[in-house]
Coordinates of C-alpha atoms in Angstrom, one line a residue:
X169 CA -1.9 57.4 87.8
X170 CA 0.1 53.8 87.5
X171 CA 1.0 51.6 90.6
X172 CA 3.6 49.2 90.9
X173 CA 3.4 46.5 92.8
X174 CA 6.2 44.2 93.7
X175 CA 6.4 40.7 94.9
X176 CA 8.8 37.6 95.6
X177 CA 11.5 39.0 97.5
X178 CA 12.9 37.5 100.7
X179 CA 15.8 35.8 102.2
X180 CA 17.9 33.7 100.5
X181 CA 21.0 31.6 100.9
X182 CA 24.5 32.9 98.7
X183 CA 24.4 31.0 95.6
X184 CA 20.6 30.8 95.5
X185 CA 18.1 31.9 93.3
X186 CA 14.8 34.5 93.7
X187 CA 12.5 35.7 91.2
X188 CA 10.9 39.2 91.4
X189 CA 8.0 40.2 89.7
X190 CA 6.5 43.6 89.5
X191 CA 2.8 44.3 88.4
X192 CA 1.8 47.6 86.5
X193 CA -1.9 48.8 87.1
X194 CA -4.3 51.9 87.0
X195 CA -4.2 54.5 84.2
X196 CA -2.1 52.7 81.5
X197 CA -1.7 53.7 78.3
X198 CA 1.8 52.7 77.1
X199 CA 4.5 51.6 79.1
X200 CA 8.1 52.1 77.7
X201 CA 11.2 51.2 79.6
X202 CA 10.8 49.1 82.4
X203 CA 13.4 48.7 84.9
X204 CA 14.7 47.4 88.4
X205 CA 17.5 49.4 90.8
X206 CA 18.3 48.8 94.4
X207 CA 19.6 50.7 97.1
X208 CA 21.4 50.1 100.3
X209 CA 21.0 52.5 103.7
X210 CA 23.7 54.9 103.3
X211 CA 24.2 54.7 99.5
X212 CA 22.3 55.9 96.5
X213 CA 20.2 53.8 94.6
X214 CA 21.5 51.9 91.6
X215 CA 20.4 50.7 88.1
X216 CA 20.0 46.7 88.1
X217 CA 18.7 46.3 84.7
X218 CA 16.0 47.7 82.4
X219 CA 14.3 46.5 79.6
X220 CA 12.5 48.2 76.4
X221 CA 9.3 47.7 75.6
X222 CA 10.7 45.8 72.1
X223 CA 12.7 43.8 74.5
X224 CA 16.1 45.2 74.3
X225 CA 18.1 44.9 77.7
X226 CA 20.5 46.6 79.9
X227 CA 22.3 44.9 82.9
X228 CA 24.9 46.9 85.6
X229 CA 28.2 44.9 85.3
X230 CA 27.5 43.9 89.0
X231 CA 25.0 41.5 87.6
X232 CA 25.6 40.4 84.0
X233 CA 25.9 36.6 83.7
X234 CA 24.0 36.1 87.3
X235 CA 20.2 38.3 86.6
X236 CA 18.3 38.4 84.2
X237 CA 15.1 40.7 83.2
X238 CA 11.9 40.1 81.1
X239 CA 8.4 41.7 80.8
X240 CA 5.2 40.7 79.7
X241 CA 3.6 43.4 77.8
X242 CA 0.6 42.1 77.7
X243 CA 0.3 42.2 81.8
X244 CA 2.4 45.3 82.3
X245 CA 4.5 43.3 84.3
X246 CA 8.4 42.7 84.4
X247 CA 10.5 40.1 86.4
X248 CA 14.1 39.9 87.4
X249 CA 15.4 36.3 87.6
X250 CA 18.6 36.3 90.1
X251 CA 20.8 33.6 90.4
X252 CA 24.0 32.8 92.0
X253 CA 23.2 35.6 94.4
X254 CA 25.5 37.2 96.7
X255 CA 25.8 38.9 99.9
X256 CA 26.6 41.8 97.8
X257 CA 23.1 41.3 96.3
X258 CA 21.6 42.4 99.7
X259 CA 19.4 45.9 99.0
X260 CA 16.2 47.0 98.6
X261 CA 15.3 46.5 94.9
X262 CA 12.7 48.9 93.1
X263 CA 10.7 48.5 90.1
X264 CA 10.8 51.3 87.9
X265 CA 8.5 52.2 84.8
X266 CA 8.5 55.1 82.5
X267 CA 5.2 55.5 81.0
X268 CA 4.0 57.3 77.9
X269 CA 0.7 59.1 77.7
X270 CA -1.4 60.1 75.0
X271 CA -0.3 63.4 73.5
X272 CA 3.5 62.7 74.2
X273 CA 3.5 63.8 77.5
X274 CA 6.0 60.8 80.0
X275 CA 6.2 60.0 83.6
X276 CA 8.7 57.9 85.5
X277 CA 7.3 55.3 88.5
X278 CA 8.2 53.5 91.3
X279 CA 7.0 50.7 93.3
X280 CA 7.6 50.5 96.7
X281 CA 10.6 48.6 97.1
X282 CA 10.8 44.3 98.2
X283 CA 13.8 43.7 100.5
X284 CA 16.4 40.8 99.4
X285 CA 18.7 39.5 101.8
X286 CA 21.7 37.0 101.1
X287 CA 23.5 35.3 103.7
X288 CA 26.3 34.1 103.3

């Protein structure tokens, strides 16, 4: 089993700035993609941005320009760095990672969610 913990979300100001982080732990062998979404009541959740394990990135139009996502491999850990945040922005965001296991087998995991709010 892997856990994902998040951490640093919270109120913000429009046009601020928040940093998430999200910590892998347990049973790790490999981690792979690595990846944050978010989700509104009412509305299904969305892809934010993901990240390879070599580093290669992926952004939702939504937030290209304005977030931006990294991972230490070494600590199983990814961030998302969002600036110039909207009211728009305002959703709980989930850290996602799909994890590889010895013998080819791969399972998808998710943390429990950290609320951002913008006001504007």
């Amino acid at each position: 089993q892997v856990q994902l913990v998040e951490s640093g979300g919270g109120l913000v100001q429009a046009g601020g700035s928040l940093r998430l982080s999200c910590a892998a732990s347990g049973s790790i062998f490999r981690i792979n993609t690595m990846g944050w979404y978010r989700q509104v009541p009412g509305k299904r959740r969305e892809l934010v941005a993901t990240v390879t394990r070599g580093g290669s990135t992926n952004y939702a139009d939504s937030v290209k320009g304005r977030f931006t996502i990294s991972r230490d491999n070494a600590k199983n850990t990814v961030y998302l760095q969002m600036d110039s945040l909207k009211p728009e922005d305002t959703a709980v965001y989930y850290c996602n990672a799909d994890h590889y296991y010895l013998g080819g087998d791969t399972m998808e995991y998710w943390g429990q969610g950290t609320q951002v709010t913008v006001s504007s």
